[in-house]
């Protein structure tokens, strides 16, 4: 066992003395040492309860004859970081999470690993670490938050953001906003829609790195604790069978994950994270594959923000297993793809679609193509991404005048001041991985547009990204980004932008000669951050089209 390097032999007596300072006894030496990377904190609602999940996982490890050792992992709450400089740090922490887990595991000789994340960057960060380390690993998340309720209708975090726009437009008073503020987020768990956190936790099931139920069992249910305990037991089985992440995280696993993504209508952030995880597993995953899978995979779910159903409804309807069961009817999955518990087909043997209003039968999809689409054109030669399942039909094809802003804040101020009109195409640039730096999410402007009733009349494009809570014609990850001199940096107020999501095209109506003249005259803006971690990140990060990798 790997842990022998810190526990076995006369030369390791000093090491054992330090273990004994932690309360270890001799009977624990020689048993598998399982690291439990837990992202618990008191600042993230999705993570505040992860200590209870970690205890349950540790109990499972001990039941199976192992020795659990918990260690902490950082995590940013995207909701609290949203709309100010804090959002620059969110995506950038993904690499810190992966790096810190690598450091802890390699320094302390763990035999296996359990990852306990819940929210946005923490899930992919842990999957990246698993692929990089290639030690027997299982993940179990903290589970989604229950939806808030008002007048019998479900509320999510997005509801409050959209209400801000409604107040600004005079469609809601501040007293009603205050009620939503009190009721939308009723307790612990990842925010209750198909936002990035829940998207990634569901995708983890399809990748085969977690037990069924990982993405949908609500945080407050005892079933979540039982799942964590089973994960602890499973960690020892995976170790005994020497099942390694890279034997699971193969290209067919990512094809399965993308198929689930398309059926569920997951966050556009999965187009950033899956390539980054694949990179750690040793191969390239590009936007062309996303479009290939989208072209043949129907969209079966309209979960918040695309529709009214929160994640708890997906769980009650049969969860990820039921969605996979629908996809399997048309042979859209590789059911022999290995998982931490067997093969993917094992999870759908007893799956039942209990609510066709939440999970459409595959014969009656919302659309014949998937929830995400990658667009290309002279405005985004390397590509960009849109959650097409959350776009109003009228906006699938749109042409309008560019309203150009060099920061999210400037665009948000214009929206709140009612300077954006129906038909406009808002352009937010210099918010990419390098230019942001950190590729901020743009929930504040998109939610304000929705609250003002403009989400089906106005498009928004950016080299930044969007929260999974965003709906509307919101096109992100435009690459190359403005800070690299991409075409988005060359746009001027009033330029005509043509968007055709159906045909996967996005262009500015300018000749190649016009763009070349503008490029020759272009000068980059000075870096927004010139010291500290973000300055280093900006120097090292790659394009969003390749997953915003830090090399």
Coordinates of C-alpha atoms in Angstrom, one line a residue:
X1 CA 0.0 0.0 0.0
X2 CA 1.1 3.6 -0.6
X3 CA 0.6 4.4 3.0
X4 CA 3.5 2.0 3.9
X5 CA 5.8 4.9 3.1
X6 CA 4.6 6.8 6.1
X7 CA 3.6 3.9 8.5
X8 CA 5.8 0.8 8.0
X9 CA 9.3 -0.1 9.3
X10 CA 11.8 1.1 11.9
X11 CA 12.7 4.2 9.8
X12 CA 9.1 5.4 10.0
X13 CA 8.9 5.4 13.8
X14 CA 9.1 9.3 13.7
X15 CA 6.2 9.4 11.3
X16 CA 4.1 7.0 13.5
X17 CA 4.8 9.2 16.4
X18 CA 3.1 12.1 14.6
X19 CA 0.2 9.9 13.7
X20 CA -0.1 9.0 17.4
X21 CA -0.1 12.7 18.2
X22 CA -3.4 12.7 16.1
X23 CA -4.8 9.8 18.3
X24 CA -3.8 6.9 16.0
X25 CA -3.2 3.5 17.7
X26 CA -1.0 0.6 16.5
X27 CA -4.0 -1.4 15.2
X28 CA -4.7 1.3 12.6
X29 CA -1.3 1.0 11.0
X30 CA -1.3 -1.4 8.1
X31 CA -5.0 -0.7 7.2
X32 CA -5.8 1.4 4.1
X33 CA -5.4 5.1 4.7
X34 CA -8.2 6.9 2.8
X35 CA -8.0 10.6 2.4
X36 CA -11.3 12.5 2.5
X37 CA -11.0 15.9 0.8
X38 CA -13.9 17.8 2.2
X39 CA -14.8 21.4 1.1
X40 CA -16.8 22.3 4.2
X41 CA -16.9 25.9 5.2
X42 CA -19.3 28.4 6.9
X43 CA -19.5 30.8 3.9
X44 CA -21.0 28.5 1.2
X45 CA -24.6 27.3 1.7
X46 CA -23.8 24.3 -0.4
X47 CA -20.9 23.4 1.8
X48 CA -22.0 24.4 5.3
X49 CA -23.2 20.8 6.0
X50 CA -20.4 18.9 4.4
X51 CA -18.9 18.0 7.8
X52 CA -22.0 15.7 8.3
X53 CA -21.4 14.2 4.9
X54 CA -17.7 13.6 5.7
X55 CA -18.6 11.9 9.0
X56 CA -20.9 9.5 7.2
X57 CA -18.3 8.8 4.6
X58 CA -15.7 8.2 7.3
X59 CA -18.1 5.8 9.1
X60 CA -18.4 3.9 5.8
X61 CA -14.6 3.7 5.5
X62 CA -14.3 2.3 9.0
X63 CA -17.1 -0.2 8.4
X64 CA -15.1 -1.5 5.4
X65 CA -11.9 -1.8 7.4
X66 CA -10.1 1.4 6.4
X67 CA -8.8 4.4 8.2
X68 CA -10.4 7.7 7.2
X69 CA -8.5 11.0 7.4
X70 CA -10.3 14.2 6.5
X71 CA -8.5 17.3 5.2
X72 CA -10.0 20.7 4.0
X73 CA -10.4 22.1 0.5
X74 CA -11.3 25.7 -0.3
X75 CA -14.5 26.7 -2.2
X76 CA -15.9 30.0 -3.4
X77 CA -19.7 30.6 -3.2
X78 CA -20.4 31.9 -6.7
X79 CA -23.6 33.5 -5.6
X80 CA -22.0 35.6 -2.9
X81 CA -19.0 36.4 -5.3
X82 CA -21.4 37.4 -8.1
X83 CA -21.4 40.9 -9.5
X84 CA -18.2 42.2 -7.9
X85 CA -14.5 41.6 -8.0
X86 CA -14.9 38.4 -6.0
X87 CA -16.2 36.6 -9.1
X88 CA -12.8 36.9 -10.7
X89 CA -11.6 34.3 -8.2
X90 CA -14.2 31.6 -8.8
X91 CA -13.0 29.8 -11.9
X92 CA -9.4 30.5 -10.8
X93 CA -9.9 28.4 -7.7
X94 CA -10.5 25.2 -9.8
X95 CA -6.8 24.8 -10.3
X96 CA -6.0 25.7 -6.7
X97 CA -8.4 22.9 -5.6
X98 CA -6.8 20.3 -7.8
X99 CA -3.3 21.4 -6.9
X100 CA -4.0 21.4 -3.2
X101 CA -5.5 17.9 -3.2
X102 CA -2.5 16.7 -5.2
X103 CA -0.2 18.2 -2.5
X104 CA -2.1 16.7 0.4
X105 CA -2.4 13.2 -1.1
X106 CA 1.2 12.9 -2.3
X107 CA 2.7 14.4 0.9
X108 CA 0.8 12.1 3.2
X109 CA 0.8 8.7 1.4
X110 CA -2.9 8.1 1.2
X111 CA -4.0 4.8 -0.5
X112 CA -7.2 6.1 -1.8
X113 CA -9.4 9.2 -1.9
X114 CA -12.9 10.3 -1.4
X115 CA -13.9 13.8 -2.7
X116 CA -16.7 15.6 -1.0
X117 CA -17.6 18.8 -3.0
X118 CA -20.9 20.4 -3.9
X119 CA -20.6 23.7 -5.6
X120 CA -19.4 25.0 -8.9
X121 CA -15.6 24.8 -9.3
X122 CA -15.1 22.4 -6.4
X123 CA -16.6 19.4 -8.3
X124 CA -14.5 19.8 -11.4
X125 CA -11.4 20.6 -9.3
X126 CA -11.8 17.4 -7.4
X127 CA -12.4 15.4 -10.6
X128 CA -9.2 17.0 -12.1
X129 CA -7.3 15.9 -9.1
X130 CA -8.6 12.4 -9.3
X131 CA -7.6 12.1 -12.9
X132 CA -4.2 13.6 -12.3
X133 CA -3.4 11.4 -9.2
X134 CA -5.0 8.3 -10.7
X135 CA -5.4 6.8 -7.2
X136 CA -8.6 4.8 -6.4
X137 CA -11.2 7.6 -5.9
X138 CA -14.9 8.1 -5.4
X139 CA -16.9 11.3 -5.1
X140 CA -20.0 12.1 -3.2
X141 CA -21.5 15.6 -3.2
X142 CA -23.5 17.4 -0.5
X143 CA -26.7 17.4 -2.6
X144 CA -29.0 20.2 -3.8
X145 CA -30.9 22.7 -1.7
X146 CA -34.7 22.4 -1.5
X147 CA -36.5 25.0 -3.5
X148 CA -38.1 27.9 -1.7
X149 CA -41.9 28.3 -1.9
X150 CA -44.2 31.3 -2.3
X151 CA -47.9 30.9 -3.1
X152 CA -47.2 27.3 -3.9
X153 CA -44.7 28.0 -6.6
X154 CA -41.0 27.0 -6.4
X155 CA -38.4 29.7 -5.9
X156 CA -34.6 29.5 -6.7
X157 CA -31.7 31.8 -6.2
X158 CA -32.3 33.1 -9.7
X159 CA -35.7 34.3 -8.7
X160 CA -34.2 36.9 -6.4
X161 CA -31.8 38.1 -9.1
X162 CA -34.6 38.4 -11.6
X163 CA -36.6 40.3 -9.0
X164 CA -33.9 43.0 -8.8
X165 CA -34.5 43.7 -12.5
X166 CA -38.3 43.7 -11.9
X167 CA -37.9 46.3 -9.2
X168 CA -35.7 48.4 -11.5
X169 CA -38.4 48.2 -14.2
X170 CA -41.2 49.2 -11.8
X171 CA -42.8 45.7 -12.1
X172 CA -42.3 44.8 -8.4
X173 CA -42.0 46.7 -5.2
X174 CA -39.2 46.3 -2.7
X175 CA -41.5 44.7 -0.1
X176 CA -42.1 41.8 -2.4
X177 CA -38.4 41.6 -3.2
X178 CA -37.7 41.3 0.6
X179 CA -40.1 38.4 0.8
X180 CA -38.3 36.6 -2.0
X181 CA -35.0 37.3 -0.2
X182 CA -36.3 35.6 2.9
X183 CA -37.8 32.5 1.2
X184 CA -35.9 31.6 -2.0
X185 CA -33.0 29.8 -0.4
X186 CA -34.5 27.8 2.6
X187 CA -31.4 25.9 3.8
X188 CA -28.2 24.1 3.0
X189 CA -27.3 22.5 -0.3
X190 CA -26.3 23.6 -3.8
X191 CA -28.7 26.1 -5.3
X192 CA -31.9 24.3 -6.4
X193 CA -31.9 24.7 -10.2
X194 CA -30.0 23.0 -13.0
X195 CA -27.2 25.5 -12.3
X196 CA -23.5 24.6 -12.6
X197 CA -23.1 22.8 -9.2
X198 CA -26.0 20.4 -9.8
X199 CA -25.0 20.1 -13.5
X200 CA -21.6 18.9 -12.5
X201 CA -22.8 16.6 -9.7
X202 CA -25.2 15.0 -12.2
X203 CA -22.5 14.7 -14.8
X204 CA -20.3 13.0 -12.3
X205 CA -22.8 10.2 -12.2
X206 CA -22.6 9.8 -16.0
X207 CA -18.8 9.9 -15.9
X208 CA -18.9 6.9 -13.5
X209 CA -17.1 8.6 -10.6
X210 CA -20.0 8.6 -8.1
X211 CA -22.9 6.4 -7.0
X212 CA -26.4 6.9 -8.5
X213 CA -28.2 9.7 -6.7
X214 CA -25.1 11.9 -6.3
X215 CA -26.6 14.7 -8.4
X216 CA -30.2 14.8 -7.1
X217 CA -30.7 13.5 -3.6
X218 CA -31.5 16.7 -1.6
X219 CA -29.0 17.8 1.0
X220 CA -31.4 17.6 3.9
X221 CA -32.5 14.0 3.4
X222 CA -31.1 11.0 5.4
X223 CA -30.8 9.3 2.0
X224 CA -27.9 11.7 1.3
X225 CA -26.1 10.5 4.5
X226 CA -26.7 6.9 3.5
X227 CA -25.2 7.6 0.1
X228 CA -22.1 9.1 1.8
X229 CA -21.8 6.0 4.0
X230 CA -22.1 3.7 1.0
X231 CA -19.4 5.8 -0.7
X232 CA -17.1 5.2 2.2
X233 CA -17.6 1.5 1.9
X234 CA -17.2 1.6 -1.9
X235 CA -13.9 3.5 -1.5
X236 CA -12.4 0.3 0.0
X237 CA -13.9 -1.9 -2.7
X238 CA -12.4 0.4 -5.4
X239 CA -9.1 0.2 -3.7
X240 CA -9.2 -3.6 -3.4
X241 CA -10.0 -4.0 -7.1
X242 CA -7.5 -1.3 -8.0
X243 CA -10.0 0.7 -10.0
X244 CA -8.2 3.9 -11.1
X245 CA -9.9 7.1 -12.4
X246 CA -8.2 7.0 -15.7
X247 CA -9.7 3.6 -16.4
X248 CA -13.1 5.2 -15.9
X249 CA -12.5 8.7 -17.3
X250 CA -12.1 7.5 -20.9
X251 CA -13.5 9.2 -24.0
X252 CA -16.6 7.0 -23.9
X253 CA -17.3 8.2 -20.4
X254 CA -17.2 11.8 -21.6
X255 CA -19.5 11.0 -24.5
X256 CA -21.9 9.6 -21.9
X257 CA -21.5 12.7 -19.8
X258 CA -22.2 15.0 -22.7
X259 CA -25.3 13.0 -23.7
X260 CA -26.7 13.4 -20.2
X261 CA -25.7 17.1 -20.3
X262 CA -27.7 17.6 -23.5
X263 CA -30.8 15.7 -22.2
X264 CA -30.8 17.7 -18.9
X265 CA -30.0 21.1 -20.3
X266 CA -27.0 21.6 -18.1
X267 CA -25.0 24.8 -17.5
X268 CA -22.7 26.1 -20.2
X269 CA -19.9 25.9 -17.6
X270 CA -19.8 22.1 -18.3
X271 CA -18.2 23.1 -21.6
X272 CA -15.3 24.6 -19.6
X273 CA -15.0 21.8 -17.0
X274 CA -15.3 18.6 -19.0
X275 CA -12.3 19.6 -21.3
X276 CA -10.2 20.4 -18.3
X277 CA -11.0 17.1 -16.6
X278 CA -10.3 15.3 -19.9
X279 CA -7.0 17.1 -20.2
X280 CA -6.0 15.7 -16.8
X281 CA -7.1 12.2 -18.0
X282 CA -4.7 12.5 -20.9
X283 CA -6.8 13.5 -23.9
X284 CA -8.4 16.4 -25.7
X285 CA -12.2 17.2 -25.6
X286 CA -13.2 20.0 -28.0
X287 CA -16.4 21.9 -28.8
X288 CA -16.8 20.0 -32.1
X289 CA -17.6 16.9 -30.0
X290 CA -20.2 18.9 -28.0
X291 CA -22.0 19.7 -31.2
X292 CA -21.8 16.2 -32.5
X293 CA -23.4 14.8 -29.3
X294 CA -26.0 17.7 -29.2
X295 CA -27.0 16.9 -32.8
X296 CA -28.2 13.4 -31.9
X297 CA -29.3 13.8 -28.3
X298 CA -32.8 15.1 -27.5
X299 CA -33.4 17.6 -24.7
X300 CA -35.7 15.8 -22.2
X301 CA -35.8 18.2 -19.2
X302 CA -36.6 21.9 -18.7
X303 CA -35.3 22.4 -15.2
X304 CA -34.9 25.8 -13.6
X305 CA -33.9 28.2 -15.1
X306 CA -35.2 26.8 -18.4
X307 CA -38.4 25.7 -16.8
X308 CA -40.3 25.6 -13.4
X309 CA -38.9 22.4 -12.0
X310 CA -36.2 22.4 -9.3
X311 CA -33.7 19.6 -8.8
X312 CA -35.8 17.9 -6.1
X313 CA -38.5 17.3 -8.8
X314 CA -35.9 15.6 -10.9
X315 CA -35.0 13.3 -8.0
X316 CA -38.6 12.4 -7.3
X317 CA -39.0 11.6 -11.0
X318 CA -36.2 9.1 -10.9
X319 CA -33.1 11.1 -11.0
X320 CA -30.2 10.8 -13.4
X321 CA -30.7 7.1 -13.7
X322 CA -34.2 7.7 -15.2
X323 CA -32.8 10.2 -17.7
X324 CA -30.0 7.7 -18.7
X325 CA -32.7 5.1 -19.0
X326 CA -34.6 7.2 -21.5
X327 CA -31.3 7.8 -23.5
X328 CA -30.6 4.1 -23.5
X329 CA -33.8 3.4 -25.4
X330 CA -32.2 4.9 -28.5
X331 CA -28.7 3.5 -27.9
X332 CA -27.3 7.0 -27.1
X333 CA -25.0 5.7 -24.3
X334 CA -22.2 3.2 -23.9
X335 CA -23.7 1.2 -21.1
X336 CA -20.5 -0.9 -20.7
X337 CA -18.5 2.1 -19.8
X338 CA -16.8 1.3 -16.4
X339 CA -17.8 3.1 -13.2
X340 CA -16.7 2.9 -9.6
X341 CA -19.5 0.4 -8.9
X342 CA -19.5 -1.7 -12.1
X343 CA -20.7 -0.4 -15.5
X344 CA -23.0 2.4 -16.4
X345 CA -25.8 0.0 -17.4
X346 CA -26.0 -1.2 -13.8
X347 CA -27.5 2.1 -12.6
X348 CA -30.5 1.9 -15.0
X349 CA -31.6 -1.7 -14.4
X350 CA -34.2 -0.6 -11.9
X351 CA -34.6 3.0 -13.2
X352 CA -38.2 4.3 -13.6
X353 CA -39.3 7.6 -15.1
X354 CA -42.0 8.5 -12.6
X355 CA -43.0 11.9 -13.9
X356 CA -43.1 12.6 -17.7
X357 CA -43.7 16.3 -17.0
X358 CA -40.2 16.5 -15.5
X359 CA -38.4 13.9 -17.6
X360 CA -40.0 13.7 -21.1
X361 CA -40.0 10.3 -22.7
X362 CA -37.4 10.2 -25.4
X363 CA -40.2 9.8 -28.0
X364 CA -41.6 13.2 -26.9
X365 CA -38.6 15.5 -26.3
X366 CA -38.7 19.2 -25.9
X367 CA -36.3 19.3 -28.9
X368 CA -34.5 16.7 -31.0
X369 CA -31.2 18.3 -30.2
X370 CA -29.4 18.9 -26.9
X371 CA -29.4 21.6 -24.3
X372 CA -26.1 23.2 -25.3
X373 CA -24.7 24.4 -28.6
X374 CA -21.3 25.6 -29.7
X375 CA -21.3 28.5 -32.3
X376 CA -18.5 29.6 -34.6
X377 CA -18.0 32.5 -37.1
X378 CA -15.9 35.5 -37.7
X379 CA -16.8 36.8 -34.2
X380 CA -15.7 33.6 -32.5
X381 CA -13.3 31.6 -34.7
X382 CA -12.4 29.3 -31.8
X383 CA -16.1 29.0 -30.7
X384 CA -18.5 30.1 -28.1
X385 CA -21.3 28.3 -26.1
X386 CA -25.0 28.9 -25.5
X387 CA -27.6 27.0 -23.4
X388 CA -30.0 26.8 -26.2
X389 CA -32.7 25.0 -24.1
X390 CA -33.1 28.2 -22.1
X391 CA -33.4 30.5 -25.2
X392 CA -36.8 31.7 -26.2
X393 CA -37.7 30.4 -29.7
X394 CA -37.8 34.0 -31.1
X395 CA -34.2 34.5 -30.2
X396 CA -32.7 31.4 -31.8
X397 CA -32.1 33.5 -34.8
X398 CA -31.4 37.2 -34.2
X399 CA -29.7 40.2 -35.7
X400 CA -29.2 43.5 -33.9
X401 CA -26.9 46.4 -33.1
X402 CA -24.0 45.9 -30.8
X403 CA -24.0 47.7 -27.5
X404 CA -20.4 47.4 -26.5
X405 CA -19.1 47.4 -22.9
X406 CA -15.6 46.7 -21.6
X407 CA -16.8 45.3 -18.2
X408 CA -19.7 43.6 -16.7
X409 CA -20.3 46.5 -14.3
X410 CA -20.7 49.0 -17.2
X411 CA -23.2 46.7 -18.9
X412 CA -25.2 46.1 -15.7
X413 CA -25.4 49.9 -15.1
X414 CA -26.7 50.4 -18.6
X415 CA -29.3 47.7 -18.1
X416 CA -30.5 49.1 -14.8
X417 CA -30.7 52.6 -16.3
X418 CA -33.0 51.3 -19.1
X419 CA -30.5 52.2 -21.8
X420 CA -30.8 48.8 -23.4
X421 CA -33.7 48.4 -26.0
X422 CA -35.4 45.4 -27.6
X423 CA -33.4 44.1 -30.5
X424 CA -30.0 45.1 -29.0
X425 CA -27.0 42.7 -28.7
X426 CA -25.1 43.5 -25.5
X427 CA -21.4 42.8 -25.8
X428 CA -19.4 42.4 -22.6
X429 CA -15.7 42.0 -23.3
X430 CA -12.4 41.9 -21.4
X431 CA -14.0 39.5 -19.0
X432 CA -12.4 36.3 -20.4
X433 CA -10.0 34.0 -18.5
X434 CA -7.0 36.3 -19.1
X435 CA -8.8 39.7 -19.5
X436 CA -11.1 39.4 -16.5
X437 CA -9.0 37.9 -15.2
X438 CA -10.8 34.8 -14.1
X439 CA -13.8 34.8 -16.5
X440 CA -16.5 36.2 -14.4
X441 CA -20.0 34.8 -14.5
X442 CA -22.7 37.2 -15.8
X443 CA -25.8 36.3 -13.8
X444 CA -26.5 39.9 -12.7
X445 CA -27.0 41.4 -16.2
X446 CA -28.9 38.4 -17.6
X447 CA -31.2 38.1 -14.6
X448 CA -31.8 41.9 -14.7
X449 CA -32.8 41.5 -18.4
X450 CA -35.2 38.6 -17.5
X451 CA -36.7 40.6 -14.6
X452 CA -37.3 43.5 -17.1
X453 CA -39.0 41.2 -19.6
X454 CA -36.2 41.6 -22.1
X455 CA -34.7 38.1 -22.0
X456 CA -36.7 37.2 -25.2
X457 CA -35.8 40.4 -26.9
X458 CA -32.2 41.1 -26.2
X459 CA -29.1 38.9 -26.8
X460 CA -25.9 39.1 -24.8
X461 CA -22.5 37.9 -25.9
X462 CA -19.3 37.8 -23.9
X463 CA -15.8 36.4 -23.6
X464 CA -16.8 35.8 -20.0
X465 CA -19.2 33.1 -18.9
X466 CA -22.6 32.7 -17.5
X467 CA -24.0 31.1 -14.3
X468 CA -26.0 28.0 -14.8
X469 CA -28.8 30.1 -13.5
X470 CA -28.8 32.3 -16.6
X471 CA -31.6 32.0 -19.2
X472 CA -32.1 33.8 -22.5
X473 CA -29.9 34.3 -25.6
X474 CA -26.7 34.5 -23.5
X475 CA -23.7 33.4 -25.5
X476 CA -20.5 33.0 -23.5
X477 CA -16.9 31.8 -23.8
X478 CA -16.3 33.8 -27.0
X479 CA -12.8 32.8 -28.2
X480 CA -10.3 34.2 -28.8
X481 CA -11.1 36.6 -26.0
X482 CA -10.7 40.4 -26.2
X483 CA -7.5 40.4 -24.1
X484 CA -5.9 38.3 -26.8
X485 CA -7.0 40.5 -29.6
X486 CA -9.9 38.3 -30.6
X487 CA -12.6 39.8 -33.0
X488 CA -14.8 40.6 -30.0
X489 CA -12.1 43.3 -29.1
X490 CA -12.6 44.9 -32.5
X491 CA -16.4 45.5 -32.2
X492 CA -17.7 49.1 -32.2
X493 CA -21.0 50.5 -31.0
X494 CA -23.7 49.8 -33.6
X495 CA -22.0 47.0 -35.5
X496 CA -24.6 44.5 -36.7
X497 CA -24.3 41.1 -35.0
X498 CA -25.9 38.1 -36.6
X499 CA -26.7 35.1 -34.4
X500 CA -28.1 31.8 -35.7
X501 CA -28.2 29.2 -32.9
X502 CA -29.9 26.6 -35.1
X503 CA -27.1 26.8 -37.7
X504 CA -24.4 27.2 -35.0
X505 CA -23.2 30.6 -36.4
X506 CA -22.3 33.9 -34.9
X507 CA -20.9 36.8 -36.9
X508 CA -20.3 40.5 -37.1
X509 CA -21.4 41.9 -40.4
X510 CA -18.1 43.3 -41.4
X511 CA -15.7 42.3 -44.2
X512 CA -12.4 40.6 -43.6
X513 CA -10.7 43.7 -44.7
X514 CA -12.6 45.9 -42.2
X515 CA -11.7 43.5 -39.4
X516 CA -8.0 43.4 -40.5
X517 CA -7.9 47.3 -40.4
X518 CA -9.4 47.3 -36.9
X519 CA -7.0 44.6 -35.7
X520 CA -4.0 46.7 -37.0
X521 CA -5.1 49.7 -35.0
X522 CA -6.1 47.7 -31.8
X523 CA -4.3 48.2 -28.5
X524 CA -5.1 46.0 -25.5
X525 CA -6.4 47.4 -22.3
X526 CA -3.9 47.4 -19.4
X527 CA -4.3 44.3 -17.1
X528 CA -7.1 44.8 -14.6
X529 CA -5.1 43.0 -11.9
X530 CA -1.3 43.3 -11.8
X531 CA -0.3 41.6 -8.5
X532 CA -1.1 38.4 -6.6
X533 CA -2.7 35.1 -7.7
X534 CA -4.9 36.5 -10.4
X535 CA -2.0 38.2 -12.1
X536 CA -0.2 34.9 -12.2
X537 CA -3.3 33.1 -13.3
X538 CA -3.8 35.6 -16.2
X539 CA -0.3 34.9 -17.5
X540 CA -0.8 31.2 -17.5
X541 CA -4.4 30.5 -18.4
X542 CA -5.4 29.1 -21.8
X543 CA -8.4 30.0 -24.0
X544 CA -11.9 29.1 -22.8
X545 CA -12.2 27.0 -26.0
X546 CA -9.7 24.6 -24.4
X547 CA -11.2 24.7 -20.9
X548 CA -9.3 27.6 -19.4
X549 CA -6.4 25.4 -18.5
X550 CA -3.5 26.6 -16.4
X551 CA -0.3 25.1 -17.7

